[in-house]
Short mmCIF file of C-alpha atoms in Angstrom, two decimals:
data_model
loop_
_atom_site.label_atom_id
_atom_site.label_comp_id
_atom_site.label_asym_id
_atom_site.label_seq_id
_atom_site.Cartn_x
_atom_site.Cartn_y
_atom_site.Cartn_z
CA UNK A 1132 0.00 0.00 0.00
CA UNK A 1133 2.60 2.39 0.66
CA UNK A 1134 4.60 1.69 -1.78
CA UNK A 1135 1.49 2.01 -4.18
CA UNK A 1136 1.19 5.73 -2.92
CA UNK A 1137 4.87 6.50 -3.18
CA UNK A 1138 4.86 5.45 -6.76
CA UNK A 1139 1.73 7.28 -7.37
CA UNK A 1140 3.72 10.74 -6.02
CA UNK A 1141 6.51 10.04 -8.41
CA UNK A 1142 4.83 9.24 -11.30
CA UNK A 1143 2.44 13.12 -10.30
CA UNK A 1144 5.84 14.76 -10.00
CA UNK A 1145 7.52 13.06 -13.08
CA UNK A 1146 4.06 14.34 -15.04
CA UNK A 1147 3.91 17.50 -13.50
CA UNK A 1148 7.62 18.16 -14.40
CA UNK A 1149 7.06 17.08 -17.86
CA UNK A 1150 3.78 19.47 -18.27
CA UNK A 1151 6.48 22.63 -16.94
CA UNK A 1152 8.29 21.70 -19.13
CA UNK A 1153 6.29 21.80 -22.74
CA UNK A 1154 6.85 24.59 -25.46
CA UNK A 1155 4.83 26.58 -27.69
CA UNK A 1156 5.53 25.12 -31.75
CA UNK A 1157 6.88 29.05 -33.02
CA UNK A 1158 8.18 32.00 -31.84
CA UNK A 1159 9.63 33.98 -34.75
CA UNK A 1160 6.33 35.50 -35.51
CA UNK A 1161 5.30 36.32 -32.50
CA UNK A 1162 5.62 40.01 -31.11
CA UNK A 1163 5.94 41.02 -27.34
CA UNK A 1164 6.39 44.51 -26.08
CA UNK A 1165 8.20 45.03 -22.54
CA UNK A 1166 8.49 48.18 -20.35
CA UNK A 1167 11.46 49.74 -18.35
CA UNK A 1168 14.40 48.08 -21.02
CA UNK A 1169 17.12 50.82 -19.96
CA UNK A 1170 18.59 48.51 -17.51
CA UNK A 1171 17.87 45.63 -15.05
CA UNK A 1172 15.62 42.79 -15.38
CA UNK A 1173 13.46 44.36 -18.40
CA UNK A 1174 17.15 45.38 -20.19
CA UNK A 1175 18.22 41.53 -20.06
CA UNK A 1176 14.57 40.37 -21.07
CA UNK A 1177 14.85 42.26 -24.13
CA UNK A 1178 18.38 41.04 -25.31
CA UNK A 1179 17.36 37.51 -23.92
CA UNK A 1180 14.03 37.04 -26.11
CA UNK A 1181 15.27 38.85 -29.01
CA UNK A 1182 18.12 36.19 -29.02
CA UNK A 1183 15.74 33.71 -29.31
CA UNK A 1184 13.73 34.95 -32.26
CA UNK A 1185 10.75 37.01 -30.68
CA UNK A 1186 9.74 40.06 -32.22
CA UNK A 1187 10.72 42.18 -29.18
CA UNK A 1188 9.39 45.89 -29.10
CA UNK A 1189 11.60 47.17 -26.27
CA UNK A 1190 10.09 50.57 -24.50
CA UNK A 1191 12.87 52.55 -22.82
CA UNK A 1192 12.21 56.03 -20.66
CA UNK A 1193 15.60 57.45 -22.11
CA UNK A 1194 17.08 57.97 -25.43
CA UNK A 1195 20.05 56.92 -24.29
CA UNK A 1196 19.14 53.55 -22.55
CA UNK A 1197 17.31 52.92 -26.21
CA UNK A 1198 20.70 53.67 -28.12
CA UNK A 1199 22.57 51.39 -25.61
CA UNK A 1200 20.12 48.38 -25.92
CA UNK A 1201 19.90 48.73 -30.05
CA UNK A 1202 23.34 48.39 -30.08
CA UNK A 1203 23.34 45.35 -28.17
CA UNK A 1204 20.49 43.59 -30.34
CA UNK A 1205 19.10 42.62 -33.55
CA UNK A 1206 17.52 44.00 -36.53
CA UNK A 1207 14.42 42.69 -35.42
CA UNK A 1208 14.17 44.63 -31.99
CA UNK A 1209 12.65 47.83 -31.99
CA UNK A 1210 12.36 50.39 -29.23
CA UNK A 1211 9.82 53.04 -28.08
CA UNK A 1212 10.33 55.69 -25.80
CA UNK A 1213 7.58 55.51 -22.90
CA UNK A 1214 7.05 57.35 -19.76
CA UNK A 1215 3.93 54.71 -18.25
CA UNK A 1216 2.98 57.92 -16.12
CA UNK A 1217 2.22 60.10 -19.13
CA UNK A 1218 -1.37 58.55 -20.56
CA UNK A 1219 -1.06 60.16 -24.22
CA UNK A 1220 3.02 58.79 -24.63
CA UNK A 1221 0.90 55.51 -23.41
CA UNK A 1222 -2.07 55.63 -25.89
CA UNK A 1223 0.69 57.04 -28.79
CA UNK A 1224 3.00 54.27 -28.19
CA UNK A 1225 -0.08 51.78 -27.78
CA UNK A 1226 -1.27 52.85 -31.41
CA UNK A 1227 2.20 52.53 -32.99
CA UNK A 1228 2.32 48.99 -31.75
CA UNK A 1229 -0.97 48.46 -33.21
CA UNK A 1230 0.22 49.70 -36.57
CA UNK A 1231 3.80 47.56 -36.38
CA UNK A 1232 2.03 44.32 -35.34
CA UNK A 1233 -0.64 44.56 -37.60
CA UNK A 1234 -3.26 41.11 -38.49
CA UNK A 1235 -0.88 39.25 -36.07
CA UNK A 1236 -1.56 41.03 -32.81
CA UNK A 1237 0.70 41.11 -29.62
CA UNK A 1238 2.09 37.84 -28.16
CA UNK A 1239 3.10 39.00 -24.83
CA UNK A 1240 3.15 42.11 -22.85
CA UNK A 1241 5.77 42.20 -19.50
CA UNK A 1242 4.62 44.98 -17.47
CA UNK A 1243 8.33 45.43 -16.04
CA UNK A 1244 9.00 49.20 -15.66
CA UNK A 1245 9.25 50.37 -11.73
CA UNK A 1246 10.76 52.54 -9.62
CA UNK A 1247 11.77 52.07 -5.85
CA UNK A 1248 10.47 55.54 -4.29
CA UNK A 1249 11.74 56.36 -1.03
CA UNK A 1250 11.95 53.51 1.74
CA UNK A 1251 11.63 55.22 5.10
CA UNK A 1252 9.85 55.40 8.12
CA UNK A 1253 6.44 56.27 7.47
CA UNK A 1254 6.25 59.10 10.07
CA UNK A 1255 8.73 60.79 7.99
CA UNK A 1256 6.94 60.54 5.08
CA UNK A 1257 4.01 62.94 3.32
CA UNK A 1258 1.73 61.82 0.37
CA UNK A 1259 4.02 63.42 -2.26
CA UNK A 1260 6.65 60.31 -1.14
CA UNK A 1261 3.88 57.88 -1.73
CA UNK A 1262 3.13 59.50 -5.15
CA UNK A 1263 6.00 58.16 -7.58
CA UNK A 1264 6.37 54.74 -6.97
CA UNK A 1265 2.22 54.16 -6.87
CA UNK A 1266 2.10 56.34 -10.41
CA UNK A 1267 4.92 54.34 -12.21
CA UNK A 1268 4.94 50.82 -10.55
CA UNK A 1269 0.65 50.60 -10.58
CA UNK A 1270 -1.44 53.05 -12.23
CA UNK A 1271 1.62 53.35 -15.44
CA UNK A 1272 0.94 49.19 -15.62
CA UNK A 1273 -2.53 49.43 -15.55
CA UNK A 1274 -2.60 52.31 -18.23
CA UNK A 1275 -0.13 50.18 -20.22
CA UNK A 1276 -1.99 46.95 -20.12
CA UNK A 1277 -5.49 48.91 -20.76
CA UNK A 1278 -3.85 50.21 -24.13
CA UNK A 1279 -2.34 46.77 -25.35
CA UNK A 1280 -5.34 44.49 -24.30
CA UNK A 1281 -7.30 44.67 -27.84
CA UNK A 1282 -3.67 43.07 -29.36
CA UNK A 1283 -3.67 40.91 -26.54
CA UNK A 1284 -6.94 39.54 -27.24
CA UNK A 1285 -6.15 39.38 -31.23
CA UNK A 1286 -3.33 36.91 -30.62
CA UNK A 1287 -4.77 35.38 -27.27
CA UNK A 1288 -1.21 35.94 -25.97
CA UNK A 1289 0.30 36.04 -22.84
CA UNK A 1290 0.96 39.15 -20.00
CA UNK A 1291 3.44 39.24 -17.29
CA UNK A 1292 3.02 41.45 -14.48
CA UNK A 1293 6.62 42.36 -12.48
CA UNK A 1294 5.51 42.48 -8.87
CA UNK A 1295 7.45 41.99 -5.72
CA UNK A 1296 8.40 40.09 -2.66
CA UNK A 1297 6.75 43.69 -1.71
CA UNK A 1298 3.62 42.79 -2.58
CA UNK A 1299 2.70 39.91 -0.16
CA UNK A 1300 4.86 40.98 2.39
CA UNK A 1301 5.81 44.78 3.71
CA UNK A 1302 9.22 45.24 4.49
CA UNK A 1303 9.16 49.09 4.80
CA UNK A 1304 7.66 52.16 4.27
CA UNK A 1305 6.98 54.28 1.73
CA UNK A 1306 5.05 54.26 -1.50
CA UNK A 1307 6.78 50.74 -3.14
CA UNK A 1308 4.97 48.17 -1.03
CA UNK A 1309 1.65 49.55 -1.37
CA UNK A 1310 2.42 50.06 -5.11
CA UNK A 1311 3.18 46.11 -5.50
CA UNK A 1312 0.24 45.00 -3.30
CA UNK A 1313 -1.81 46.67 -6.05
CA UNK A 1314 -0.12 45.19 -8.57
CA UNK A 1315 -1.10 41.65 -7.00
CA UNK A 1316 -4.85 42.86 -7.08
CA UNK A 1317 -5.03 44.35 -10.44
CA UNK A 1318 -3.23 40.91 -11.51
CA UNK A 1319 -5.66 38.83 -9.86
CA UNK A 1320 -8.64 40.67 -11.16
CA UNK A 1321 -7.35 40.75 -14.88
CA UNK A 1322 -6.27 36.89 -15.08
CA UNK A 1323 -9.75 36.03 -14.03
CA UNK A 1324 -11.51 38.09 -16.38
CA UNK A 1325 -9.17 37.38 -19.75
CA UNK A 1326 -9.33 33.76 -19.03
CA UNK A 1327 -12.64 34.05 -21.06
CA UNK A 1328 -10.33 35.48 -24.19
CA UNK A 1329 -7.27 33.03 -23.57
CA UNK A 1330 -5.37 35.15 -21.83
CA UNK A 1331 -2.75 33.76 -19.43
CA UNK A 1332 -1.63 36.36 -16.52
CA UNK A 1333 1.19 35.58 -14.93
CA UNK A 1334 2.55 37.28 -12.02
CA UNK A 1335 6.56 36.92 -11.12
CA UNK A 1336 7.52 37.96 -7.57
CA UNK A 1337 11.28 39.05 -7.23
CA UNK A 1338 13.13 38.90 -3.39
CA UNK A 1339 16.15 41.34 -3.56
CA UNK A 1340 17.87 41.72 -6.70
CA UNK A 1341 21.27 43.83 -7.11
CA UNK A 1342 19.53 46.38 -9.95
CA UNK A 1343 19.92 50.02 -10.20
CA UNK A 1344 16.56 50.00 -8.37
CA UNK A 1345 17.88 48.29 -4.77
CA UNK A 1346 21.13 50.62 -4.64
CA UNK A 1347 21.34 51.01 -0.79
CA UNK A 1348 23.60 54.27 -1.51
CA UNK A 1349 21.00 55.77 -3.46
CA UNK A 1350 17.90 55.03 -0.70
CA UNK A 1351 20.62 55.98 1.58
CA UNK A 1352 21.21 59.09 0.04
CA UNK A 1353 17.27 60.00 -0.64
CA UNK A 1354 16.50 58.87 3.21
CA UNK A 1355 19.21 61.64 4.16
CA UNK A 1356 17.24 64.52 1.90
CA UNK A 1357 14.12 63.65 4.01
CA UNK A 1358 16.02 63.28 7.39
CA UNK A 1359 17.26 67.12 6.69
CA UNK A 1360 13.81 68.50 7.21
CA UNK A 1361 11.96 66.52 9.39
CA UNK A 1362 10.93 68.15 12.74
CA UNK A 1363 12.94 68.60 15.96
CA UNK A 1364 10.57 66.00 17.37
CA UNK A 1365 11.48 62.72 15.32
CA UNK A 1366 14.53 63.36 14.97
CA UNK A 1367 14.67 63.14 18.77
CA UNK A 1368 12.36 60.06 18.74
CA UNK A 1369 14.91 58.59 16.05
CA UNK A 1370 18.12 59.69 16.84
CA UNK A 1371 21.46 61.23 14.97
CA UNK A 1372 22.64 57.93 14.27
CA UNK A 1373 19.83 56.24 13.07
CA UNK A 1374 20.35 56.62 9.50
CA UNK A 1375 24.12 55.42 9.88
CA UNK A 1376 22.55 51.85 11.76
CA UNK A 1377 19.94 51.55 9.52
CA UNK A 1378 22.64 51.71 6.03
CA UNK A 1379 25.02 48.92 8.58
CA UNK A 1380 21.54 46.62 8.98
CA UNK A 1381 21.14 47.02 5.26
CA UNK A 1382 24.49 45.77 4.39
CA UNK A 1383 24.59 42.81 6.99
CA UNK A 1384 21.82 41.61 4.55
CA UNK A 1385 23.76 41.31 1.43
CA UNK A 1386 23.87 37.39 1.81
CA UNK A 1387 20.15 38.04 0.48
CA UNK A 1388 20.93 39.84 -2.31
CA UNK A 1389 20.45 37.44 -5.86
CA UNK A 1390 22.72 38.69 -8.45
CA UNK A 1391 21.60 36.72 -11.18
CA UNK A 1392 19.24 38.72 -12.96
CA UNK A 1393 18.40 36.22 -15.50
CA UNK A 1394 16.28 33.50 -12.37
CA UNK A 1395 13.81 36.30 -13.20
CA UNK A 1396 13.76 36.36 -17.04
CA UNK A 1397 14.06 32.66 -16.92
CA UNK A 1398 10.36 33.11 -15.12
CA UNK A 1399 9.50 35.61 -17.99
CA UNK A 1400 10.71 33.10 -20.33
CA UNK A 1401 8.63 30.46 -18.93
CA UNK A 1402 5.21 32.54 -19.01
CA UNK A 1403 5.68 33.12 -22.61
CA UNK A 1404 6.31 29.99 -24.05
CA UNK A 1405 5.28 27.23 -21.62
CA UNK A 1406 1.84 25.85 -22.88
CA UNK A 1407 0.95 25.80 -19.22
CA UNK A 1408 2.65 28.90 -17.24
CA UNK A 1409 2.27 29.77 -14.29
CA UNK A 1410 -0.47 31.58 -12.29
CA UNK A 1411 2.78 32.77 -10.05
CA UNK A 1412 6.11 33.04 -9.94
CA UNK A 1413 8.92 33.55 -7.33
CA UNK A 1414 12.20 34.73 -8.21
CA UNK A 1415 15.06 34.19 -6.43
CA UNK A 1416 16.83 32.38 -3.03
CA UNK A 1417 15.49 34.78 -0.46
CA UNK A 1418 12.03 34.76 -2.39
CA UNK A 1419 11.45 30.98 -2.06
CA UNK A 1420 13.25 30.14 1.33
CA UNK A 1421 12.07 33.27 3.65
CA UNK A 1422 9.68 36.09 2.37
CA UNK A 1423 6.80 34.24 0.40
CA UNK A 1424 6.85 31.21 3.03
CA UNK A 1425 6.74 33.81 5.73
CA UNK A 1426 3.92 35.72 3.85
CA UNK A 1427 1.62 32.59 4.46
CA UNK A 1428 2.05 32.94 8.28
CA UNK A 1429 -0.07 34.43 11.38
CA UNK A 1430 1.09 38.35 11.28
CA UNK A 1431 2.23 37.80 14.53
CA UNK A 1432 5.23 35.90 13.39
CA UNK A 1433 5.67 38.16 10.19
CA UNK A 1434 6.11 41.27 13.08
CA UNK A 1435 8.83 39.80 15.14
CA UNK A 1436 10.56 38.79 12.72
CA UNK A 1437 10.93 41.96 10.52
CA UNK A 1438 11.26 43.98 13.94
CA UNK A 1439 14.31 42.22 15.28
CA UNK A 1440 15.64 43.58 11.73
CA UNK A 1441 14.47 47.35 12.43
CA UNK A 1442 17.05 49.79 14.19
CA UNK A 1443 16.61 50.64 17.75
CA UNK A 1444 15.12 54.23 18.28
CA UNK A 1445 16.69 56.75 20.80
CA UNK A 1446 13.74 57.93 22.82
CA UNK A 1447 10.65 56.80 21.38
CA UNK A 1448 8.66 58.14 24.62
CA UNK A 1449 9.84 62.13 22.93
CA UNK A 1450 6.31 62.88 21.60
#
């Protein structure tokens, strides 16, 4: 009898492997368009899948992160400048697509683009902080997707959303986490209602990633700029030092930090072309061992655990 079940397991995990690990029959005419291709994950996404024979439509923010990437690429890659906060660049850049894809429609559409904001206490923080991160990272995906859905539908393609370890599990304040967290709903949502047009939505959810978006110097330096006007009062409450602590806590955790940007395009990879991708996707060491595990348990563990990482204030009681 046991041995009955254990073969029963292996031959579920042999099949299950095996479905993973099936391919879509073409690629070469098949067009995808990706967001935020001046550097990190969306940068190597674009080389990758170009290499491999998509028709990539790379959208950079900056002339010269398009110049870089074309010189790095095919014939067969185009780019598009894009600001995903600026709804007529969107709708433009939307209706050029339209034009260049033509009968065939769009394949896939990575919703990649993002930007970290400011990570700092949330008493230091006013809604302006909160603005950037929720206008690029949620309502510039949303506006993006909106505009490419009627090519998405043509071609019953694919779309991968970029969210975050951030987005099932806070790790600090500021406008990034909230941002992601929307990004899971307005996932959720749109995979259940384009399952009707054969739609996959996938979601991928990096842990910490060395990109020019986790630069501790640069949150370090932006964390100052707010320090330098915050009232007498927190700045009592947190200390002259706090800053310094909180930049040694941040590099004790480098041990955390994935370098290899391409365990997330290999997810990207996977969404486009499997014939049965994934619902989600997590991306990376510290993803799959500590912060989506801990995300499934009671808040109560989530809180001491995150708190024994959080600096110790200098007189909390000075309100």
């Amino acid at each position: 009898m046991l041995f009955g079940v254990l073969a029963l397991l292996i031959l579920c995990a042999f099949l299950w492997n095996y479905k993973g690990q099936l391919k879509i029959a073409d690629i070469t005419d098949k067009y995808i368009f990706i967001t935020g291709c001046d550097s990190g994950f969306g940068n190597l996404a674009a080389r990758t899948f170009d290499k491999k024979g998509f028709r990539v439509i790379a959208a950079c923010l900056t002339e010269s992160g398009s110049t870089a990437l074309k010189a790095e690429t095919s014939e067969r890659l185009h780019t598009v400048l894009l600001d995903v906060t600026d709804p007529e660049n969107v709708k433009k850049t939307a209706q050029w697509v339209k034009n260049h894809v033509g009968e065939k429609g769009l394949w896939g559409l990575i919703n990649n683009a993002g930007v970290l904001g400011v990570l700092a206490p949330t008493d230091w923080l006013t809604v302006a902080d909160y603005r950037e991160p929720i206008e690029v990272n949620l309502f510039g995906l949303i506006d993006v997707t909106l505009n490419m859905l009627p090519l998405l539908k043509k071609a019953r393609g694919r779309i991968v959303n970029v969210s975050s370890i951030g987005g099932r599990l806070a790790f600090g304040g500021g406008g990034y986490t909230p941002s992601k967290y929307g990004v899971e709903g307005f996932n959720d949502c749109l995979r259940r209602d384009m399952k009707v047009f054969g739609i996959h939505v996938s979601c991928i959810e990096p842990g910490f990633f060395k990109t020019e978006l986790s630069d501790p110097i640069k949150a370090t330096e932006k964390k100052l700029a707010i320090w330098k006007h915050l009232s007498p009062d927190i700045k009592e409450q947190y200390g002259e030092g706090y800053i310094e602590k909180s930049l040694d806590k941040l590099k004790s955790t480098t041990t955390w930090v994935n370098l290899d940007l391409s365990l997330v395009v290999e997810c990207m990879d996977h969404a486009l072309t499997s014939l049965f991708p994934k619902t989600r996707y997590a991306a990376g060491k510290d993803a799959k061992t500590f912060w989506i595990p801990l995300s499934h348990m009671p808040a109560v563990l989530q809180d001491f655990l995150l708190l024994k990482e959080k600096v110790e204030l200098a007189n909390p009681k000075a309100v």
